[in-house]
Each structure stands twice: as structure tokens, then as C-alpha cells.
Amino acid sequence: MKDILKPTFVLLITAMVASALLAVVYEKTSPEIEKRAKEKLLDNLKTVFPVEGAEYKPIIKDTLWCVEKDGKRLGIIFVNGMRGYASVIKVIVGVDTTGKIVGVHIPKEGLSETPGLGMKVTEPWFMEQFKGKREEEVKLKKDGGTLDAITAATISSRAATNAVRSGMEKYKKYLKEEEKSENEWYHKHLSEFFPDAEIEECGNNFWVAVKDNETLGSIYLSYGEGYGGKFGVLVAVKDGKIKDIYIQSPDEGFPETQEFGCKVREHTYLKKFIGISPDEAGKIDDVTGATITSEAVKKAVVSGYKRVGGE
Amino acid sequence: MFKTFFEGIVKNNPVLVLAIGLCPTLAVSTSAFNALGMGAAVIFVLTFSNLIVSSFRKVIPDSLRIPIFIIVISTFVTIVDYVMKAYLPGLSKNLGVFVPLIVVNCIILGRAEGFAYKNPVGKAILDGLGSGIGFTLAIFIMGTIREILGQGTWMSIPGGFEGFKVLGQGFLNYPVLFMILPPGGFLVIAFLMGGMRYFEARRSA
């Protein structure tokens, strides 16, 4: 008996003391570690888009920011990665509203390209040459573009260049002000809710469906803040109950993850909304694995209804 | 008493004589500053784990000694890792996975098992310091040689000091890259080990 109890006890004490010690150290160092990470990020954002007094607002977490000053959009900053020779080359790129690159930064941290060859993508001369270039110009000279490759490190140079170009392609729609870029997507859905009716705009993101001088119902647009960013929800209301609901599709800029967040767009979930009063949307169950997104949808439905003042 | 201390540095130098702990030695010795950082981490972990193991050697049951050594070592390694991340982020990024890997560094487990578990606290601390400094010296010399030849600088600090330009501008433009790559590490350690054996043989002759 003693042979079992004593070692157990000793091991228990050892583990407890060790974890207590680590908890204390973690408590002390973790705020500092987080602060470092934030400072570093802001530093990087400032390097690629240096504007005095500008604000860097995140659009997609850790991936996309817009740069604003006095409420005016000056451009965007994105992070994009591309497989290099030995690691993923991460680029941070600032683009102004005319589609020209303001600055490119390739952080050394976490990069394990060959020292002295691929690692040279982090040298200032390489990053400088992107400045002022447009999307179609961002190619190596040997690929018909305007940029010099690093001698003996073509794979790394090409990966960095492609990361910049594909990011510009992917995020260029965010260069325009939000109102303009979002204007298109919901218009074509408005008529789907009330097929035969005329849709009349009644102020900010609120429409009324009219047929033969009779009001059939109303539609409002509301925004939710999900896991990956902002998305729009269209709600059609008839006789105080939800008639139908539509959530922006990924093609239309729905920012949530395909495997989880996108489940809120499935009919099995959306049909739970139909037939209830928008006030009561908060009671609906969340989609497993997409709690944040589900909550965002419900909040959008409720808050939008409040905004338009009920029916 | 101090024989214990110096034994770890020269006669039983963990890297150059005992040839243990070679993995971090080869991987991290690409620059002198990295090597110093790694050395400091190892000295800290080695000294404290020796201290703890030796203080509690009478209550640690024989059958449980290895798990307990590992708990003790990994606790100190994690502390080093956190502190480095918080206050020396540049160095921490450079050393990367090799800091957490100190847990399985056989120098440390070897000293805990082979020395601290059988010797009084004072001796164990001296042994930890000695072996740690021996490791640091070896890796620092390697780092120095590899950085000077392979990069043209000495003691450059990532995101800080540019380093002493020991061999002049021409060397900065066309360094012997090979020295920073893995084969350079093997080459340097081979020469150092050879040199060590040569002097050892001459001294005893």
C-alpha cells in the first residue's frame, strides 16, 4: 500500500507546485506578451501605410484593415501568405484607394527561407520596389512584370510577389467606400420577397412592398457583427411576423467561415425565424459551432426591427 | 569544490567532449547573439533544475525520478519561454522551437540524473553552472565563427544592433553563406571537437 500511496502523493505535490508556479509566471507575462503583439501589429500597419493621425480599423480579423482619416477612407491594408521555398512568406501590404501600393512589409519573424538567399525578401530594397505599383505590374521581370527578383532565390521572390498580387486581387473590392460596395447585393433580393409587388424605399435600409395601393409588407436590412466581420441580413415582415429572411451570401461578401459560420445561411436554420415576430428572434437556438454568427444574426433581426419601429 | 565547476567547462564540456545536446547547438549557432541567448536559457534551466533535484533527492522515490525530473525541467523551461516572449521577443522568435526543446535536451536530464540526484546542493549548483557555461562557451564560439564568416557581422541583434563589421564591407556583400547553412555547423563543430581532442592529448602526453 505504502508503495502506491507515497509515489502518488509525491507526484501530486510536484505537479501542483509546478502548475502553481507556472500560473503565477503566466499571469505576470501574458499581458506583456499580448501588448508586444499589438504594438508589433500597429508598427507594421504604420510601416505599410504611414499617414499621420490615421485610424486602422479591422474589417477581417488579423487579415484586413481599412485606413481612415476624418471618416474618409484612404485605403486598405491586408495580410496575405504564399508558400515560398521553405516556409509561407507572409506579406503586409498597404494599398490606396486608386489601387496603388503604398508600402509592403515582409516580417522576418516566423520566416524560415534560406538565410542569405530567400531571406533577402525581407531586405528594404526588395520591399521598396513594390511602392506605387498597380496590381498588373506586380510581377517579376522574368514573368513579364516590373520587379527585380533576388539572385538565386527566384522561388521566394516569386512567392512574395504572388502573395502581394493575389491579395490585391482578393481585397480590391474593399478599396471603395462600404456604402458603394454593398449597394449592389441586396437590391436584387428585395423583389424576391414580394414577387408581384412594387418595392418602395422608405428611408434608411427600409422598404415597403405595395400592390394595388395596398401594403403587403415591409423589408428591412440590418447588419450583424459576426466572427469574421460585418454581414447584412434582409428581413421581410408581414402582419408583424417574419415572412422570410435572407443572409448575404459569401459571393456577396459574407465573411464567416465556410465550415461553421456559413451554416446560419442554411434553410434548416433560417426557417426557424419564419412565422415568429422579429422581437422574439432572440429565443432561437444557435447553430452548433457557430454561436457568434448565430447570435449576430438574431441581434441584427431584433435591432433592425426596433430601428424601423415595428411594422 | 571548484573542480566540479571547471570540469563542466573544459574536461567534460557537454558539447565538445561529451557530444550531447548537439541538436540545439547546430541549429541555433547561426549567430553569436542567438547562441548567447540559448546559452543563458540553458544555464538558467540547468542550474535551477540541478538545485531542485538535489534539494529533494532524499524524498524523490527512485521509481518516479524521471517523471519528476521532467516536470521540474519543463517548468523552468516554460518560465524561460514566457519571460523571453514577454521581454526579449526578437530573440524568442529567432530561437523559436529550440527553447521549448530544452525540455528534452539531454545535457539537462543527464546532469539531473547523473549528478544532482546523487550529490549535495552546493555541488549540484556548481555542476549546473559549469556545464551550462561549458555549453554556452561552445555554442558561442560556434556562433561567432559562423556569423563572422557566413554573414560578415558579429553580435548582430535582430531588430536592434547591426553588429560589428569584423571583416569589412567586401565580406558583407559576399559572405561565405555556406557557414550559416547546416553543413557549416557540422564543419565548425568538427574542427572545434578536433581541436579540443588535440589539446587534451598534448596535455596528457
Short mmCIF file of C-alpha atoms in Angstrom, two decimals:
data_model
loop_
_atom_site.label_atom_id
_atom_site.label_comp_id
_atom_site.label_asym_id
_atom_site.label_seq_id
_atom_site.Cartn_x
_atom_site.Cartn_y
_atom_site.Cartn_z
CA MET A 1 0.00 0.00 0.00
CA LYS A 2 2.71 2.40 1.01
CA ASP A 3 4.46 1.71 -2.29
CA ILE A 4 1.48 3.02 -4.15
CA LEU A 5 0.45 5.92 -1.96
CA LYS A 6 3.80 7.56 -1.41
CA PRO A 7 4.81 7.96 -5.06
CA THR A 8 1.31 9.12 -5.95
CA PHE A 9 1.47 11.72 -3.25
CA VAL A 10 4.93 12.92 -4.24
CA LEU A 11 3.98 13.19 -7.88
CA LEU A 12 0.79 15.03 -6.99
CA ILE A 13 2.65 17.58 -4.86
CA THR A 14 5.30 18.07 -7.56
CA ALA A 15 2.72 18.66 -10.26
CA MET A 16 0.70 21.03 -8.08
CA VAL A 17 3.71 23.13 -7.14
CA ALA A 18 4.86 23.24 -10.76
CA SER A 19 1.47 24.32 -12.09
CA ALA A 20 1.04 26.94 -9.38
CA LEU A 21 4.43 28.37 -10.25
CA LEU A 22 3.60 28.43 -13.94
CA ALA A 23 0.24 30.07 -13.29
CA VAL A 24 1.99 32.90 -11.48
CA VAL A 25 4.56 33.38 -14.25
CA TYR A 26 1.85 33.25 -16.91
CA GLU A 27 -0.22 35.82 -15.05
CA LYS A 28 2.75 38.17 -14.94
CA THR A 29 3.99 37.74 -18.50
CA SER A 30 0.85 37.28 -20.60
CA PRO A 31 -0.29 40.95 -20.60
CA GLU A 32 3.22 41.89 -21.69
CA ILE A 33 3.22 39.25 -24.45
CA GLU A 34 -0.14 40.48 -25.72
CA LYS A 35 0.96 44.09 -25.58
CA ARG A 36 4.05 43.23 -27.63
CA ALA A 37 1.96 41.52 -30.26
CA LYS A 38 -0.39 44.51 -30.54
CA GLU A 39 2.44 47.03 -30.72
CA LYS A 40 4.16 44.97 -33.35
CA LEU A 41 0.99 44.80 -35.42
CA LEU A 42 0.37 48.54 -35.21
CA ASP A 43 4.01 49.14 -36.08
CA ASN A 44 3.63 47.01 -39.18
CA LEU A 45 0.41 48.76 -40.19
CA LYS A 46 2.11 52.12 -39.81
CA THR A 47 5.08 50.99 -41.88
CA VAL A 48 3.00 49.99 -44.89
CA PHE A 49 0.53 52.89 -44.72
CA PRO A 50 2.13 55.81 -42.94
CA VAL A 51 -0.44 58.58 -42.51
CA GLU A 52 -0.33 61.00 -39.61
CA GLY A 53 -3.39 60.57 -37.39
CA ALA A 54 -4.94 57.77 -39.42
CA GLU A 55 -7.11 55.09 -37.90
CA TYR A 56 -6.65 51.43 -38.70
CA LYS A 57 -10.00 49.69 -38.44
CA PRO A 58 -10.12 45.91 -38.71
CA ILE A 59 -12.52 44.55 -41.33
CA ILE A 60 -11.45 40.90 -41.22
CA LYS A 61 -9.71 39.81 -38.04
CA ASP A 62 -5.91 39.77 -38.41
CA THR A 63 -6.22 39.94 -42.19
CA LEU A 64 -7.76 43.15 -43.44
CA TRP A 65 -7.87 46.70 -42.15
CA CYS A 66 -9.15 49.89 -43.67
CA VAL A 67 -7.23 53.09 -43.19
CA GLU A 68 -9.41 56.07 -42.37
CA LYS A 69 -8.75 59.65 -41.53
CA ASP A 70 -11.52 62.07 -40.50
CA GLY A 71 -14.09 59.49 -41.60
CA LYS A 72 -12.66 59.25 -45.11
CA ARG A 73 -11.27 56.00 -46.43
CA LEU A 74 -7.69 56.35 -47.62
CA GLY A 75 -7.00 52.72 -48.44
CA ILE A 76 -6.68 49.23 -47.06
CA ILE A 77 -4.01 47.05 -45.52
CA PHE A 78 -4.10 43.31 -45.91
CA VAL A 79 -2.03 40.33 -44.85
CA ASN A 80 -1.58 37.53 -47.33
CA GLY A 81 0.64 34.47 -47.44
CA MET A 82 2.11 32.30 -50.18
CA ARG A 83 4.21 29.16 -49.98
CA GLY A 84 7.85 30.08 -50.56
CA TYR A 85 10.86 27.78 -50.71
CA ALA A 86 10.87 26.57 -47.13
CA SER A 87 8.02 28.39 -45.39
CA VAL A 88 4.99 30.52 -46.01
CA ILE A 89 6.01 34.04 -46.95
CA LYS A 90 3.69 36.50 -45.25
CA VAL A 91 3.30 39.95 -46.74
CA ILE A 92 1.63 43.01 -45.25
CA VAL A 93 0.52 45.38 -47.98
CA GLY A 94 -0.97 48.86 -47.90
CA VAL A 95 -2.99 49.89 -50.96
CA ASP A 96 -4.51 53.34 -51.50
CA THR A 97 -7.96 53.97 -52.97
CA THR A 98 -6.57 54.37 -56.50
CA GLY A 99 -5.22 50.80 -56.36
CA LYS A 100 -1.56 51.74 -55.99
CA ILE A 101 0.68 50.10 -53.40
CA VAL A 102 1.72 52.43 -50.61
CA GLY A 103 4.07 50.04 -48.88
CA VAL A 104 4.96 46.38 -48.50
CA HIS A 105 6.42 44.81 -45.42
CA ILE A 106 7.62 41.22 -45.14
CA PRO A 107 8.25 40.35 -41.50
CA LYS A 108 11.35 38.33 -40.69
CA GLU A 109 9.65 36.66 -37.76
CA GLY A 110 8.37 33.19 -38.49
CA LEU A 111 10.03 33.16 -41.88
CA SER A 112 12.47 30.34 -42.47
CA GLU A 113 13.69 30.83 -46.00
CA THR A 114 17.34 30.09 -46.72
CA PRO A 115 19.48 32.67 -44.91
CA GLY A 116 21.28 34.92 -47.36
CA LEU A 117 19.11 33.80 -50.28
CA GLY A 118 15.36 33.57 -49.76
CA MET A 119 15.60 35.57 -46.56
CA LYS A 120 16.60 38.55 -48.70
CA VAL A 121 12.90 39.15 -49.42
CA THR A 122 12.94 40.98 -46.11
CA GLU A 123 15.60 43.42 -47.29
CA PRO A 124 14.45 47.01 -47.77
CA TRP A 125 15.39 47.24 -51.47
CA PHE A 126 13.20 44.30 -52.32
CA MET A 127 10.19 45.60 -50.40
CA GLU A 128 10.72 49.18 -51.67
CA GLN A 129 10.28 48.23 -55.31
CA PHE A 130 6.59 47.46 -54.80
CA LYS A 131 5.84 51.07 -53.95
CA GLY A 132 3.46 52.83 -56.36
CA LYS A 133 2.87 49.65 -58.40
CA ARG A 134 -0.57 48.58 -59.59
CA GLU A 135 -1.90 45.05 -59.47
CA GLU A 136 -0.96 44.17 -63.06
CA GLU A 137 2.58 45.46 -62.59
CA VAL A 138 3.29 43.30 -59.57
CA LYS A 139 5.20 40.53 -61.32
CA LEU A 140 8.85 39.65 -61.60
CA LYS A 141 10.63 40.95 -64.66
CA LYS A 142 11.14 37.40 -65.91
CA ASP A 143 7.38 36.88 -65.66
CA GLY A 144 6.65 39.99 -67.67
CA GLY A 145 6.37 42.43 -64.80
CA THR A 146 8.41 45.24 -63.35
CA LEU A 147 10.09 43.80 -60.27
CA ASP A 148 13.64 42.55 -59.81
CA ALA A 149 13.97 39.06 -58.41
CA ILE A 150 16.60 38.15 -55.83
CA THR A 151 19.54 36.40 -57.45
CA ALA A 152 19.37 32.66 -56.76
CA ALA A 153 16.09 33.00 -54.87
CA THR A 154 13.51 33.09 -57.62
CA ILE A 155 11.04 30.86 -55.78
CA SER A 156 10.98 33.08 -52.73
CA SER A 157 10.82 36.28 -54.80
CA ARG A 158 8.00 34.90 -56.90
CA ALA A 159 6.06 33.73 -53.85
CA ALA A 160 6.34 37.14 -52.21
CA THR A 161 5.28 38.85 -55.43
CA ASN A 162 2.34 36.50 -55.95
CA ALA A 163 1.24 36.97 -52.36
CA VAL A 164 1.09 40.72 -52.93
CA ARG A 165 -0.73 40.43 -56.26
CA SER A 166 -3.28 37.80 -55.22
CA GLY A 167 -4.04 39.78 -52.07
CA MET A 168 -4.66 42.91 -54.14
CA GLU A 169 -6.99 40.94 -56.36
CA LYS A 170 -8.81 39.40 -53.41
CA TYR A 171 -9.34 42.57 -51.42
CA LYS A 172 -9.67 45.26 -54.07
CA LYS A 173 -13.41 45.42 -53.59
CA TYR A 174 -12.79 46.91 -50.16
CA LEU A 175 -10.99 49.89 -51.68
CA LYS A 176 -14.31 51.58 -52.34
CA GLU A 177 -16.32 53.04 -49.51
CA GLU A 178 -18.53 50.49 -47.85
CA GLU A 179 -21.85 52.03 -48.96
CA LYS A 180 -20.94 51.71 -52.60
CA SER A 181 -19.63 48.18 -52.43
CA GLU A 182 -22.65 46.94 -50.54
CA ASN A 183 -25.21 48.79 -52.61
CA GLU A 184 -25.50 46.10 -55.21
CA TRP A 185 -26.03 42.91 -53.34
CA TYR A 186 -29.35 43.42 -51.64
CA HIS A 187 -31.23 45.23 -54.40
CA LYS A 188 -31.85 42.14 -56.43
CA HIS A 189 -33.17 40.26 -53.39
CA LEU A 190 -35.78 42.84 -52.41
CA SER A 191 -38.17 41.86 -55.17
CA GLU A 192 -37.80 38.16 -54.33
CA PHE A 193 -39.64 38.57 -51.06
CA PHE A 194 -42.78 40.03 -52.62
CA PRO A 195 -42.63 38.93 -56.26
CA ASP A 196 -45.60 40.83 -57.66
CA ALA A 197 -45.37 43.95 -55.57
CA GLU A 198 -43.69 47.29 -56.10
CA ILE A 199 -40.85 47.89 -53.67
CA GLU A 200 -40.74 51.43 -52.40
CA GLU A 201 -37.87 52.77 -50.42
CA CYS A 202 -38.95 54.37 -47.16
CA GLY A 203 -35.78 55.79 -45.72
CA ASN A 204 -32.64 54.19 -44.47
CA ASN A 205 -32.48 50.47 -45.34
CA PHE A 206 -36.24 50.11 -45.08
CA TRP A 207 -38.64 49.21 -47.87
CA VAL A 208 -42.34 48.70 -48.20
CA ALA A 209 -43.94 46.32 -50.67
CA VAL A 210 -47.02 47.81 -52.29
CA LYS A 211 -49.51 46.21 -54.67
CA ASP A 212 -52.66 47.92 -55.94
CA ASN A 213 -52.30 50.67 -53.33
CA GLU A 214 -52.25 48.09 -50.60
CA THR A 215 -49.24 47.44 -48.36
CA LEU A 216 -48.26 43.79 -48.44
CA GLY A 217 -45.43 44.00 -46.02
CA SER A 218 -42.07 45.55 -45.32
CA ILE A 219 -38.41 44.66 -45.64
CA TYR A 220 -35.56 45.91 -43.57
CA LEU A 221 -31.82 45.49 -43.83
CA SER A 222 -29.76 45.14 -40.71
CA TYR A 223 -26.12 44.34 -40.03
CA GLY A 224 -24.63 41.80 -37.67
CA GLU A 225 -21.08 41.64 -36.36
CA GLY A 226 -20.02 38.01 -36.74
CA TYR A 227 -16.79 36.16 -36.10
CA GLY A 228 -15.07 37.30 -39.28
CA GLY A 229 -16.70 40.70 -39.73
CA LYS A 230 -19.86 42.54 -40.64
CA PHE A 231 -22.63 40.98 -42.74
CA GLY A 232 -26.08 42.01 -43.85
CA VAL A 233 -29.42 40.36 -43.05
CA LEU A 234 -32.60 41.13 -45.01
CA VAL A 235 -35.86 40.50 -43.18
CA ALA A 236 -39.28 40.60 -44.78
CA VAL A 237 -42.14 41.20 -42.38
CA LYS A 238 -45.81 40.63 -43.00
CA ASP A 239 -48.55 41.23 -40.40
CA GLY A 240 -45.98 41.56 -37.66
CA LYS A 241 -44.44 38.16 -38.39
CA ILE A 242 -41.27 37.31 -40.28
CA LYS A 243 -42.23 36.23 -43.77
CA ASP A 244 -38.75 35.44 -44.98
CA ILE A 245 -35.16 36.09 -44.14
CA TYR A 246 -32.07 36.30 -46.32
CA ILE A 247 -28.45 36.46 -45.29
CA GLN A 248 -25.80 37.85 -47.59
CA SER A 249 -24.01 35.04 -49.48
CA PRO A 250 -20.26 34.51 -49.48
CA ASP A 251 -20.13 35.89 -53.04
CA GLU A 252 -21.76 39.00 -51.73
CA GLY A 253 -19.14 39.38 -49.04
CA PHE A 254 -20.41 37.15 -46.22
CA PRO A 255 -17.25 36.97 -44.09
CA GLU A 256 -17.83 33.89 -41.93
CA THR A 257 -16.03 30.55 -42.13
CA GLN A 258 -17.34 28.06 -44.62
CA GLU A 259 -17.45 25.10 -42.25
CA PHE A 260 -19.20 26.80 -39.32
CA GLY A 261 -20.41 30.36 -39.78
CA CYS A 262 -21.95 29.65 -43.17
CA LYS A 263 -24.37 27.18 -41.54
CA VAL A 264 -26.57 30.09 -40.47
CA ARG A 265 -27.39 30.57 -44.15
CA GLU A 266 -28.87 27.09 -44.46
CA HIS A 267 -32.60 26.77 -44.82
CA THR A 268 -32.91 24.41 -41.83
CA TYR A 269 -31.76 27.24 -39.60
CA LEU A 270 -33.46 30.16 -41.30
CA LYS A 271 -36.88 28.51 -41.33
CA LYS A 272 -36.89 28.79 -37.53
CA PHE A 273 -37.26 32.52 -37.95
CA ILE A 274 -40.23 32.33 -40.27
CA GLY A 275 -43.62 32.94 -38.71
CA ILE A 276 -42.46 34.49 -35.47
CA SER A 277 -42.36 38.13 -34.52
CA PRO A 278 -38.91 39.69 -35.08
CA ASP A 279 -38.87 40.70 -31.39
CA GLU A 280 -38.75 37.06 -30.42
CA ALA A 281 -35.82 36.10 -32.65
CA GLY A 282 -33.51 36.13 -29.64
CA LYS A 283 -35.07 32.89 -28.39
CA ILE A 284 -33.99 30.81 -31.36
CA ASP A 285 -31.30 28.20 -30.75
CA ASP A 286 -27.78 28.80 -32.01
CA VAL A 287 -26.14 26.71 -34.70
CA THR A 288 -23.65 24.33 -33.11
CA GLY A 289 -20.12 25.56 -33.76
CA ALA A 290 -21.32 28.95 -34.95
CA THR A 291 -22.57 30.60 -31.79
CA ILE A 292 -21.07 34.01 -32.52
CA THR A 293 -22.50 34.11 -36.02
CA SER A 294 -25.94 32.90 -34.91
CA GLU A 295 -26.05 35.49 -32.15
CA ALA A 296 -25.10 38.14 -34.68
CA VAL A 297 -27.97 37.12 -36.97
CA LYS A 298 -30.50 37.23 -34.15
CA LYS A 299 -29.20 40.55 -32.89
CA ALA A 300 -29.41 42.00 -36.38
CA VAL A 301 -33.01 40.82 -36.76
CA VAL A 302 -34.09 42.26 -33.40
CA SER A 303 -32.18 45.54 -33.60
CA GLY A 304 -33.24 46.18 -37.18
CA TYR A 305 -36.87 45.70 -36.24
CA LYS A 306 -36.51 48.15 -33.37
CA ARG A 307 -34.87 50.67 -35.68
CA VAL A 308 -37.67 50.66 -38.22
CA GLY A 309 -40.20 50.94 -35.40
CA GLY A 310 -42.04 47.68 -35.80
CA GLU A 311 -44.26 47.28 -38.80
CA MET B 1 34.89 22.03 -4.85
CA PHE B 2 35.60 24.19 -7.86
CA LYS B 3 36.86 21.20 -9.70
CA THR B 4 33.19 20.36 -10.27
CA PHE B 5 32.66 23.77 -11.79
CA PHE B 6 35.59 23.71 -14.20
CA GLU B 7 35.09 20.11 -15.15
CA GLY B 8 31.83 21.06 -16.87
CA ILE B 9 33.56 23.78 -18.84
CA VAL B 10 36.66 22.03 -20.17
CA LYS B 11 37.24 18.41 -19.31
CA ASN B 12 33.59 17.36 -19.51
CA ASN B 13 32.35 20.05 -21.85
CA PRO B 14 28.90 18.76 -22.79
CA VAL B 15 29.10 19.72 -26.45
CA LEU B 16 32.75 19.42 -27.40
CA VAL B 17 33.75 16.42 -25.26
CA LEU B 18 30.62 14.52 -24.28
CA ALA B 19 28.93 15.36 -27.58
CA ILE B 20 25.46 15.71 -26.08
CA GLY B 21 22.89 18.44 -26.74
CA LEU B 22 24.07 18.76 -30.31
CA CYS B 23 20.70 19.48 -31.85
CA PRO B 24 20.21 22.99 -30.43
CA THR B 25 23.93 23.59 -30.76
CA LEU B 26 23.90 23.07 -34.51
CA ALA B 27 20.56 24.75 -35.12
CA VAL B 28 20.91 27.89 -33.06
CA SER B 29 24.59 28.71 -33.52
CA THR B 30 23.95 30.71 -36.71
CA SER B 31 24.73 33.95 -34.91
CA ALA B 32 26.64 34.87 -31.77
CA PHE B 33 23.68 36.65 -30.17
CA ASN B 34 21.32 33.73 -30.70
CA ALA B 35 23.95 31.46 -29.20
CA LEU B 36 24.29 33.66 -26.11
CA GLY B 37 20.52 33.74 -25.66
CA MET B 38 20.27 29.99 -25.94
CA GLY B 39 23.23 29.60 -23.59
CA ALA B 40 21.65 31.86 -20.98
CA ALA B 41 18.41 29.88 -21.15
CA VAL B 42 20.28 26.60 -20.71
CA ILE B 43 22.37 27.92 -17.80
CA PHE B 44 19.22 29.05 -16.03
CA VAL B 45 17.31 25.82 -16.53
CA LEU B 46 20.30 23.61 -15.77
CA THR B 47 21.27 25.40 -12.56
CA PHE B 48 17.76 25.55 -11.16
CA SER B 49 16.79 22.03 -12.11
CA ASN B 50 20.01 20.77 -10.51
CA LEU B 51 19.23 22.81 -7.42
CA ILE B 52 15.69 21.46 -7.08
CA VAL B 53 16.56 17.87 -7.92
CA SER B 54 19.45 17.86 -5.47
CA SER B 55 17.46 19.52 -2.66
CA PHE B 56 14.69 16.97 -2.90
CA ARG B 57 16.81 13.97 -3.81
CA LYS B 58 16.04 12.25 -0.50
CA VAL B 59 12.26 12.42 -0.92
CA ILE B 60 12.04 11.67 -4.63
CA PRO B 61 11.20 7.94 -4.91
CA ASP B 62 13.59 6.08 -7.16
CA SER B 63 10.82 4.75 -9.38
CA LEU B 64 9.47 8.24 -10.00
CA ARG B 65 12.66 10.15 -10.55
CA ILE B 66 12.44 10.52 -14.32
CA PRO B 67 8.88 11.91 -14.43
CA ILE B 68 9.70 14.29 -11.62
CA PHE B 69 12.89 15.46 -13.35
CA ILE B 70 10.87 16.13 -16.47
CA ILE B 71 8.24 18.10 -14.55
CA VAL B 72 10.91 20.19 -12.86
CA ILE B 73 12.84 20.81 -16.08
CA SER B 74 9.78 21.61 -18.16
CA THR B 75 8.53 24.05 -15.53
CA PHE B 76 11.75 26.03 -15.71
CA VAL B 77 11.82 25.84 -19.48
CA THR B 78 8.29 27.18 -19.68
CA ILE B 79 9.21 30.02 -17.36
CA VAL B 80 12.17 30.91 -19.58
CA ASP B 81 9.94 30.69 -22.64
CA TYR B 82 7.29 33.06 -21.24
CA VAL B 83 9.80 35.55 -19.91
CA MET B 84 11.69 35.58 -23.21
CA LYS B 85 8.49 36.08 -25.19
CA ALA B 86 7.47 38.96 -22.94
CA TYR B 87 10.74 40.82 -22.62
CA LEU B 88 13.00 39.63 -25.47
CA PRO B 89 10.52 38.98 -28.30
CA GLY B 90 13.13 39.24 -31.06
CA LEU B 91 15.39 36.65 -29.51
CA SER B 92 12.42 34.43 -28.73
CA LYS B 93 11.30 34.49 -32.36
CA ASN B 94 14.83 33.62 -33.51
CA LEU B 95 15.30 30.71 -31.15
CA GLY B 96 11.79 29.52 -31.95
CA VAL B 97 11.09 25.93 -31.12
CA PHE B 98 14.54 25.36 -29.62
CA VAL B 99 13.60 26.99 -26.34
CA PRO B 100 10.73 24.58 -25.59
CA LEU B 101 13.00 21.79 -26.81
CA ILE B 102 15.38 22.43 -23.92
CA VAL B 103 13.00 20.13 -22.01
CA VAL B 104 14.35 17.16 -23.88
CA ASN B 105 17.91 18.43 -24.03
CA CYS B 106 19.97 15.51 -22.78
CA ILE B 107 22.52 17.78 -21.09
CA ILE B 108 19.93 18.82 -18.55
CA LEU B 109 18.32 15.46 -17.94
CA GLY B 110 21.81 13.94 -17.93
CA ARG B 111 23.09 16.29 -15.23
CA ALA B 112 19.93 15.85 -13.13
CA GLU B 113 20.11 12.07 -13.29
CA GLY B 114 23.85 11.63 -13.31
CA PHE B 115 24.94 14.31 -10.86
CA ALA B 116 22.31 16.32 -8.98
CA TYR B 117 20.39 13.23 -7.84
CA LYS B 118 23.50 11.87 -6.11
CA ASN B 119 25.26 14.99 -4.82
CA PRO B 120 24.69 17.74 -2.25
CA VAL B 121 23.06 21.02 -3.24
CA GLY B 122 26.20 23.17 -3.41
CA LYS B 123 28.00 20.79 -5.71
CA ALA B 124 24.90 20.35 -7.84
CA ILE B 125 24.58 24.10 -8.40
CA LEU B 126 28.26 24.39 -9.32
CA ASP B 127 27.89 21.46 -11.70
CA GLY B 128 24.85 23.11 -13.30
CA LEU B 129 26.64 26.41 -13.70
CA GLY B 130 29.77 24.73 -15.02
CA SER B 131 28.04 22.55 -17.58
CA GLY B 132 25.80 25.45 -18.57
CA ILE B 133 28.73 27.76 -19.10
CA GLY B 134 30.57 24.99 -20.97
CA PHE B 135 27.59 24.63 -23.29
CA THR B 136 27.31 28.40 -23.71
CA LEU B 137 31.01 28.81 -24.49
CA ALA B 138 30.93 26.08 -27.10
CA ILE B 139 27.79 27.37 -28.79
CA PHE B 140 29.02 30.99 -28.57
CA ILE B 141 32.31 30.16 -30.22
CA MET B 142 30.43 28.33 -32.96
CA GLY B 143 28.01 31.19 -33.35
CA THR B 144 30.86 33.66 -33.58
CA ILE B 145 32.72 31.72 -36.26
CA ARG B 146 29.60 31.02 -38.29
CA GLU B 147 28.25 34.55 -38.08
CA ILE B 148 31.51 36.26 -38.95
CA LEU B 149 32.19 34.02 -41.93
CA GLY B 150 28.62 33.48 -43.02
CA GLN B 151 27.20 36.95 -42.58
CA GLY B 152 30.19 39.25 -42.16
CA THR B 153 28.99 40.61 -38.83
CA TRP B 154 29.46 39.76 -35.19
CA MET B 155 26.92 40.08 -32.37
CA SER B 156 24.19 41.49 -34.58
CA ILE B 157 20.86 41.65 -32.76
CA PRO B 158 17.64 41.10 -34.69
CA GLY B 159 15.72 44.35 -34.88
CA GLY B 160 18.48 46.21 -32.99
CA PHE B 161 22.24 46.49 -33.15
CA GLU B 162 23.62 45.85 -36.63
CA GLY B 163 26.69 44.03 -35.39
CA PHE B 164 30.42 44.66 -35.62
CA LYS B 165 31.60 44.54 -39.20
CA VAL B 166 34.61 42.43 -38.45
CA LEU B 167 35.79 41.58 -41.94
CA GLY B 168 34.93 44.74 -43.86
CA GLN B 169 32.41 45.71 -46.49
CA GLY B 170 33.51 43.28 -49.18
CA PHE B 171 32.75 40.45 -46.87
CA LEU B 172 29.32 41.85 -46.07
CA ASN B 173 28.43 41.79 -49.74
CA TYR B 174 29.80 38.33 -50.44
CA PRO B 175 29.82 36.33 -47.22
CA VAL B 176 30.56 32.60 -47.08
CA LEU B 177 26.88 31.73 -46.92
CA PHE B 178 27.63 28.06 -46.53
CA MET B 179 28.74 28.66 -42.95
CA ILE B 180 25.26 29.70 -41.84
CA LEU B 181 23.62 26.73 -43.51
CA PRO B 182 23.53 23.36 -41.70
CA PRO B 183 26.73 21.94 -43.30
CA GLY B 184 28.66 24.92 -41.93
CA GLY B 185 27.51 23.95 -38.46
CA PHE B 186 28.83 20.42 -38.80
CA LEU B 187 32.11 21.68 -40.21
CA VAL B 188 32.69 24.12 -37.36
CA ILE B 189 31.77 21.64 -34.65
CA ALA B 190 34.09 19.07 -36.22
CA PHE B 191 37.02 21.47 -36.08
CA LEU B 192 36.23 22.50 -32.52
CA MET B 193 35.93 18.91 -31.34
CA GLY B 194 39.12 18.00 -33.14
CA GLY B 195 40.93 20.93 -31.61
CA MET B 196 39.70 20.01 -28.16
CA ARG B 197 40.96 16.43 -28.54
CA TYR B 198 44.29 17.61 -29.86
CA PHE B 199 44.97 19.84 -26.85
CA GLU B 200 43.69 17.23 -24.47
CA ALA B 201 46.06 14.66 -25.96
CA ARG B 202 49.03 17.01 -25.86
CA ARG B 203 48.36 17.96 -22.26
CA SER B 204 48.23 14.43 -21.02
CA ALA B 205 51.21 13.33 -23.07
#
